[in-house]
mmCIF file of N, CA and C and ligand atoms in Angstrom:
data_model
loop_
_atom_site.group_PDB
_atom_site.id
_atom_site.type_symbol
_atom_site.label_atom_id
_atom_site.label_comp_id
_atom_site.label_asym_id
_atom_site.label_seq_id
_atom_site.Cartn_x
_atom_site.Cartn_y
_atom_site.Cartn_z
ATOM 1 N N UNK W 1 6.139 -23.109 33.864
ATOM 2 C CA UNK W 1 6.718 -21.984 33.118
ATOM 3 C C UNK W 1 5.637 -21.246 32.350
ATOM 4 N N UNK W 2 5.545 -19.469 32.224
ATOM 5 C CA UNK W 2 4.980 -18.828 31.820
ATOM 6 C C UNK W 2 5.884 -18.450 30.489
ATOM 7 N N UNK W 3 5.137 -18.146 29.191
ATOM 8 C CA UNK W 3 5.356 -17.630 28.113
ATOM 9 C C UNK W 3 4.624 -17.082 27.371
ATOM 10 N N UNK W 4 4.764 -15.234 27.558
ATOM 11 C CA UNK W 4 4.052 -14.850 26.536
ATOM 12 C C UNK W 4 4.338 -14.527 25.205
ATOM 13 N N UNK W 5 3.495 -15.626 24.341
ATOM 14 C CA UNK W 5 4.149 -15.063 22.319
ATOM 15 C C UNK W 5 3.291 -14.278 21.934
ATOM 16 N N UNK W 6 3.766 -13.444 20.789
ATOM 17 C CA UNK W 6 2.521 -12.542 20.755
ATOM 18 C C UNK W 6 3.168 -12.925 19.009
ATOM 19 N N UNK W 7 2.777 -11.930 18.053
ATOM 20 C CA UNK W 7 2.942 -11.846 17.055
ATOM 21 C C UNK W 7 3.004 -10.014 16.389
ATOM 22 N N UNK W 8 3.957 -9.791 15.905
ATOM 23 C CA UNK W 8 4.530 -8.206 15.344
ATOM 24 C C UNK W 8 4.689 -8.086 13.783
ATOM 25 N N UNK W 9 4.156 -7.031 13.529
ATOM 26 C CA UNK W 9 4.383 -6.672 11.521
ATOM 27 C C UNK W 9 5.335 -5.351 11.768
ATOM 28 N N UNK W 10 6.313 -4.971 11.290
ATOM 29 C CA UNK W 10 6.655 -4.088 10.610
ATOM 30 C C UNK W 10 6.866 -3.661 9.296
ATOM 31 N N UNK W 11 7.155 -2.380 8.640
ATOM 32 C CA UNK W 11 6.886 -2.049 7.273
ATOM 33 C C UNK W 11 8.128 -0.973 7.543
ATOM 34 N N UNK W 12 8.559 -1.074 6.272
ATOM 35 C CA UNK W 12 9.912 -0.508 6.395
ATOM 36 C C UNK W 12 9.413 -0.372 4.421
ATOM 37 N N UNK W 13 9.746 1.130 4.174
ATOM 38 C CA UNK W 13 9.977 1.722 2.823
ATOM 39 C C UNK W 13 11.048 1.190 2.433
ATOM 40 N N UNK W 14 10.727 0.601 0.841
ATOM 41 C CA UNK W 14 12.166 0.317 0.208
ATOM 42 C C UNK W 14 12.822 1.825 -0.861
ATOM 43 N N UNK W 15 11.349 1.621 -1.735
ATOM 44 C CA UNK W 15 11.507 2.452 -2.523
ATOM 45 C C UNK W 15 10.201 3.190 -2.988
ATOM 46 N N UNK W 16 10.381 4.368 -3.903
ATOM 47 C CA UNK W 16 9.214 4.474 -4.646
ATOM 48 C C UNK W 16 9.177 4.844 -6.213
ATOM 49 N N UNK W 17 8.583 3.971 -7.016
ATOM 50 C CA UNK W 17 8.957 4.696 -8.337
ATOM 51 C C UNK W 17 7.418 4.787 -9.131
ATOM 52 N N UNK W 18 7.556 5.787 -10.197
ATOM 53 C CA UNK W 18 6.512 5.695 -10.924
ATOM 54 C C UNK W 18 6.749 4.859 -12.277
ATOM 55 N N UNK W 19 5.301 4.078 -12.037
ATOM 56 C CA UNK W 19 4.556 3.170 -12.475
ATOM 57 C C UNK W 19 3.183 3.137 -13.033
ATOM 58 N N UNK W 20 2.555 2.328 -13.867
ATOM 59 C CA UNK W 20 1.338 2.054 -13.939
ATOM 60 C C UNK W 20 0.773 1.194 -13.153
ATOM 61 N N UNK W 21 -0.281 1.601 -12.246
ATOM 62 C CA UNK W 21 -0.699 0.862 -11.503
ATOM 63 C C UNK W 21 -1.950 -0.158 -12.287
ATOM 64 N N UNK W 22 -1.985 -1.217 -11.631
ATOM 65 C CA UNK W 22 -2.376 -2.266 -12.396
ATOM 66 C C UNK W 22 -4.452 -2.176 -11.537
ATOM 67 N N UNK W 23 -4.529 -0.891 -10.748
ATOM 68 C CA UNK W 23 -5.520 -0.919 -10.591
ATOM 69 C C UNK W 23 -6.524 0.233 -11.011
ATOM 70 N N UNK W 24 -5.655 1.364 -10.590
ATOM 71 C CA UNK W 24 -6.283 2.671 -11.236
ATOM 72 C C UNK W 24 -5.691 2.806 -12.902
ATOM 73 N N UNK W 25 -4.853 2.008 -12.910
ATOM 74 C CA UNK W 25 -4.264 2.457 -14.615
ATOM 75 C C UNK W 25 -3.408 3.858 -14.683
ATOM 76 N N UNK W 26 -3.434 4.408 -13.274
ATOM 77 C CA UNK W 26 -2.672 5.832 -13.686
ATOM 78 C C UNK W 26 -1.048 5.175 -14.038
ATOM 79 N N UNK W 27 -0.814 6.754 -13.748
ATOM 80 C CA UNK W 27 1.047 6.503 -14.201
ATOM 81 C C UNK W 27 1.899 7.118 -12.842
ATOM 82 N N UNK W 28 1.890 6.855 -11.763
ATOM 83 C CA UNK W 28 1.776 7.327 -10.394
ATOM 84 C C UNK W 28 2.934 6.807 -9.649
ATOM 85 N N UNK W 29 3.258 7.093 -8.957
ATOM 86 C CA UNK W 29 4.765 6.792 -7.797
ATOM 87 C C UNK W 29 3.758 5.382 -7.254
ATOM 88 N N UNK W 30 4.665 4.769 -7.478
ATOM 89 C CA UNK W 30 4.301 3.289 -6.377
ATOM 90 C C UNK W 30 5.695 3.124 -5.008
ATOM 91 N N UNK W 31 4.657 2.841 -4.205
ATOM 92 C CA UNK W 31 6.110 2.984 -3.228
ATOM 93 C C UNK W 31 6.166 1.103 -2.684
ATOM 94 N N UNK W 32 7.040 0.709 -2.798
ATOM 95 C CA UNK W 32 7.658 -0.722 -2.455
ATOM 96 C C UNK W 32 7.911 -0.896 -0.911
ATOM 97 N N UNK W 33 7.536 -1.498 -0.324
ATOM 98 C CA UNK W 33 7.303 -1.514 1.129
ATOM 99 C C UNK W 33 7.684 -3.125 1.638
ATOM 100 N N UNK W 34 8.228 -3.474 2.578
ATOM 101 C CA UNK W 34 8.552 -4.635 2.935
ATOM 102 C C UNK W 34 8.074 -4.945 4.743
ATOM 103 N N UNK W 35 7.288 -5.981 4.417
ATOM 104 C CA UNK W 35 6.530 -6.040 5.546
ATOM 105 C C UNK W 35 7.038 -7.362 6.165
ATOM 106 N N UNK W 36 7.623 -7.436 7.505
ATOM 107 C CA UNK W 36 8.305 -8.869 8.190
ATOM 108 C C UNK W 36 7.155 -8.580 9.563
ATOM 109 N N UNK W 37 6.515 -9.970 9.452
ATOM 110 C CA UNK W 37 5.893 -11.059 11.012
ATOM 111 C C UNK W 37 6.643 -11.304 11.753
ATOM 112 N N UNK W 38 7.084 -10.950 12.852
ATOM 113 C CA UNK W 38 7.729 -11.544 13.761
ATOM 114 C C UNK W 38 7.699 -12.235 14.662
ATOM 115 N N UNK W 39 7.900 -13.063 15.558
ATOM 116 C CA UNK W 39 7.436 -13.762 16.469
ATOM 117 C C UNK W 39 8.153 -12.949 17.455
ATOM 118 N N UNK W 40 7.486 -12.985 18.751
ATOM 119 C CA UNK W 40 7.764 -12.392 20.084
ATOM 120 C C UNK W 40 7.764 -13.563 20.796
ATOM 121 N N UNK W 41 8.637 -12.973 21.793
ATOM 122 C CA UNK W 41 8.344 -14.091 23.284
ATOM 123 C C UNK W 41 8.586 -12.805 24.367
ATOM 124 N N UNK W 42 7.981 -12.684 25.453
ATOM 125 C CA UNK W 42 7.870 -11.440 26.267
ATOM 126 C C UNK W 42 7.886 -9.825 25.555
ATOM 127 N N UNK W 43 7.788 -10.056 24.472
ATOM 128 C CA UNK W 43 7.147 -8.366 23.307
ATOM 129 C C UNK W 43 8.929 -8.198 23.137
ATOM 130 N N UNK W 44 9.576 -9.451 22.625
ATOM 131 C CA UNK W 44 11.033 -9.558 22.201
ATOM 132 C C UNK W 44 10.974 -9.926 20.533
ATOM 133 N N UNK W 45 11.113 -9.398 19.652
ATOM 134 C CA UNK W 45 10.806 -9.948 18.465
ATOM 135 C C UNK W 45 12.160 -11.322 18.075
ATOM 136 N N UNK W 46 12.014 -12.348 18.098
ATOM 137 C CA UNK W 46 13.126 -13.608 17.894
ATOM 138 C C UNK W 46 12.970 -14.139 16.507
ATOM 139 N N UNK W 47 12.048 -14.620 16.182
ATOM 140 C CA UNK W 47 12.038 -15.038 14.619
ATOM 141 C C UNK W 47 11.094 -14.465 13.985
ATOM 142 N N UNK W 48 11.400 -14.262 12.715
ATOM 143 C CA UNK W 48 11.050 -13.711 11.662
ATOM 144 C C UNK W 48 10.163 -15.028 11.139
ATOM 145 N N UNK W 49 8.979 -14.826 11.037
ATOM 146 C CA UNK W 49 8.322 -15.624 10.511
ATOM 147 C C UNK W 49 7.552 -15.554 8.566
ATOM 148 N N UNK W 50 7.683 -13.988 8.311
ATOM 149 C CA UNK W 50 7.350 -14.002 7.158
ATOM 150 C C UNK W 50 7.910 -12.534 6.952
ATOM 151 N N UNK W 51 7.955 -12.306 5.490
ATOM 152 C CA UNK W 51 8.331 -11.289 4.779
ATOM 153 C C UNK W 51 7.966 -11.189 3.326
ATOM 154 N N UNK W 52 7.055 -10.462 3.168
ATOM 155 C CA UNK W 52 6.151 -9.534 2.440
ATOM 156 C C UNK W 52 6.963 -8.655 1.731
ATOM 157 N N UNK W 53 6.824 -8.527 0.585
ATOM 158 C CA UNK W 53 7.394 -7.375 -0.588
ATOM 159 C C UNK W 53 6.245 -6.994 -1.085
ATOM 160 N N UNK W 54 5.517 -5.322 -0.366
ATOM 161 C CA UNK W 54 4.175 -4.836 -0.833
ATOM 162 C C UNK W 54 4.410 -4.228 -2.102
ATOM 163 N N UNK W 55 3.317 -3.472 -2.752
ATOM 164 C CA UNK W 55 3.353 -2.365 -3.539
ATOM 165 C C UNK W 55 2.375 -1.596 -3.354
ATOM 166 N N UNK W 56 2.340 -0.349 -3.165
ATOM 167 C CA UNK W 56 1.040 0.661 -2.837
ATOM 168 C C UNK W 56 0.926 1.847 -3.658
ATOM 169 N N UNK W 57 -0.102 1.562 -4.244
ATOM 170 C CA UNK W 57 -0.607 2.990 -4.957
ATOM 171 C C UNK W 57 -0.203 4.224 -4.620
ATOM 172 N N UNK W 58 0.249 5.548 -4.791
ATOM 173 C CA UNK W 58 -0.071 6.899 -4.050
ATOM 174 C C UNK W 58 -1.625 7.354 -4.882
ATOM 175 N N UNK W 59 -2.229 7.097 -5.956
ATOM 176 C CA UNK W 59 -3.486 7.021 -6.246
ATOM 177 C C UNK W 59 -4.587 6.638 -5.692
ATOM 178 N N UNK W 60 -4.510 5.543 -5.720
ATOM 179 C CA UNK W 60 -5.736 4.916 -5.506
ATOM 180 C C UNK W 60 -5.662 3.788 -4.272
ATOM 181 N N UNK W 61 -4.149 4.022 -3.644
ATOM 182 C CA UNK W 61 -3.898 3.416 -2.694
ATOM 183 C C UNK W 61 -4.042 1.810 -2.267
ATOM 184 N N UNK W 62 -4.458 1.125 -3.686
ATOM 185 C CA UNK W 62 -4.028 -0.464 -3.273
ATOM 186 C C UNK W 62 -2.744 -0.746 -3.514
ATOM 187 N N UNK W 63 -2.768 -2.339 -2.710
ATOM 188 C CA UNK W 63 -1.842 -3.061 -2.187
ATOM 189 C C UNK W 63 -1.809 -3.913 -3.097
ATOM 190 N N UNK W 64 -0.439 -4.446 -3.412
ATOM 191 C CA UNK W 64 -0.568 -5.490 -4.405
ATOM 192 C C UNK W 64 0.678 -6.337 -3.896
ATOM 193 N N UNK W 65 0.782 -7.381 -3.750
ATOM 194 C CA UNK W 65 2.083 -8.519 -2.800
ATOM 195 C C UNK W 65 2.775 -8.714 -4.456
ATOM 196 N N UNK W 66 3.805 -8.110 -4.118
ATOM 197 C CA UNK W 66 5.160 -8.324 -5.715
ATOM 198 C C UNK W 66 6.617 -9.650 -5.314
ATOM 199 N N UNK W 67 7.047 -10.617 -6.105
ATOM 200 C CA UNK W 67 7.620 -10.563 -6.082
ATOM 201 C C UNK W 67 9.622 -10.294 -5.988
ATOM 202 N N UNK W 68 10.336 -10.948 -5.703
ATOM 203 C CA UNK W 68 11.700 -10.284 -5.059
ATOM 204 C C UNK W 68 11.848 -10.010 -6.408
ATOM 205 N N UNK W 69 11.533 -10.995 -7.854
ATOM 206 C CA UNK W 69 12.299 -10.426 -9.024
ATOM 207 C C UNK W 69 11.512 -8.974 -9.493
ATOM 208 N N UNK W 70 10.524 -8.946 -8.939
ATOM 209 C CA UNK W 70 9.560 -7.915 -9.964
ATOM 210 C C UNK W 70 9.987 -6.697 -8.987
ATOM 211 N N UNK W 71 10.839 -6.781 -7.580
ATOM 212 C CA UNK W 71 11.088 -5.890 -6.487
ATOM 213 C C UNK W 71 12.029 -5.202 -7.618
ATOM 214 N N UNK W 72 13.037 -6.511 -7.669
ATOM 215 C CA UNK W 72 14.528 -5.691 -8.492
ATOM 216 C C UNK W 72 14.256 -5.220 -9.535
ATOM 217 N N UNK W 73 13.291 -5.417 -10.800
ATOM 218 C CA UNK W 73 13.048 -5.134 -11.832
ATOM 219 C C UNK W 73 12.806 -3.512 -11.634
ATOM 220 N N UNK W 74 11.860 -3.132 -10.530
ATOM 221 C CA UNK W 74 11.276 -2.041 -10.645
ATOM 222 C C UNK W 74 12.592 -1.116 -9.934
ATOM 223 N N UNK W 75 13.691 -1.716 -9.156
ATOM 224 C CA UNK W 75 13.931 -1.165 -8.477
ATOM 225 C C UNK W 75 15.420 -0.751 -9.326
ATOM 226 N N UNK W 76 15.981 -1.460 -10.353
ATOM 227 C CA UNK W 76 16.997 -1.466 -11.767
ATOM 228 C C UNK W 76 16.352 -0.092 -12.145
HETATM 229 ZN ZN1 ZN Q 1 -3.753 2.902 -8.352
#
C-alpha cells in the first residue's frame, strides 16, 4: 500500500482591533488570525493536528502566538 501524507496550514481572520503592540509600542489595529496544521492523506486534509491563535501587527508587522483567554479578552 501507497500513502501520501503531506502536511497543510491555513489562516483564517478572526478579528482586528486596536491595540498596543507589545513590539513597536504603537496604538495600531492588531488583527487575530487563527492558524490550523492539518494532516493530509492524498492532499485530503483529515486531522487537525494543531491550532494557533496569532496576533499581527498592521505596524510593524510581528507575530505574537496569544492565548484563547487573551483571544476573548481582546475580542469582549
Ligand atoms: Zn507593532
Amino acid at each position: 500500500m501507497f500513502f501520501l501524507f503531506g502536511l497543510t496550514s491555513r489562516e483564517r481572520m478572526l478579528f482586528a482591533r486596536n491595540a498596543t503592540c507589545h513590539f513597536c509600542g504603537q496604538y495600531v489595529p492588531q488583527r487575530v488570525l487563527q492558524r490550523r496544521t492539518k494532516l493530509t492523506v492524498f492532499f485530503i486534509p483529515l486531522v487537525t493536528l494543531n491550532r494557533k491563535r496569532l496576533m499581527v501587527c498592521s505596524n510593524c508587522g510581528a507575530t505574537s502566538k496569544i492565548s484563547a483567554g487573551q483571544q476573548r479578552a481582546m475580542a469582549g
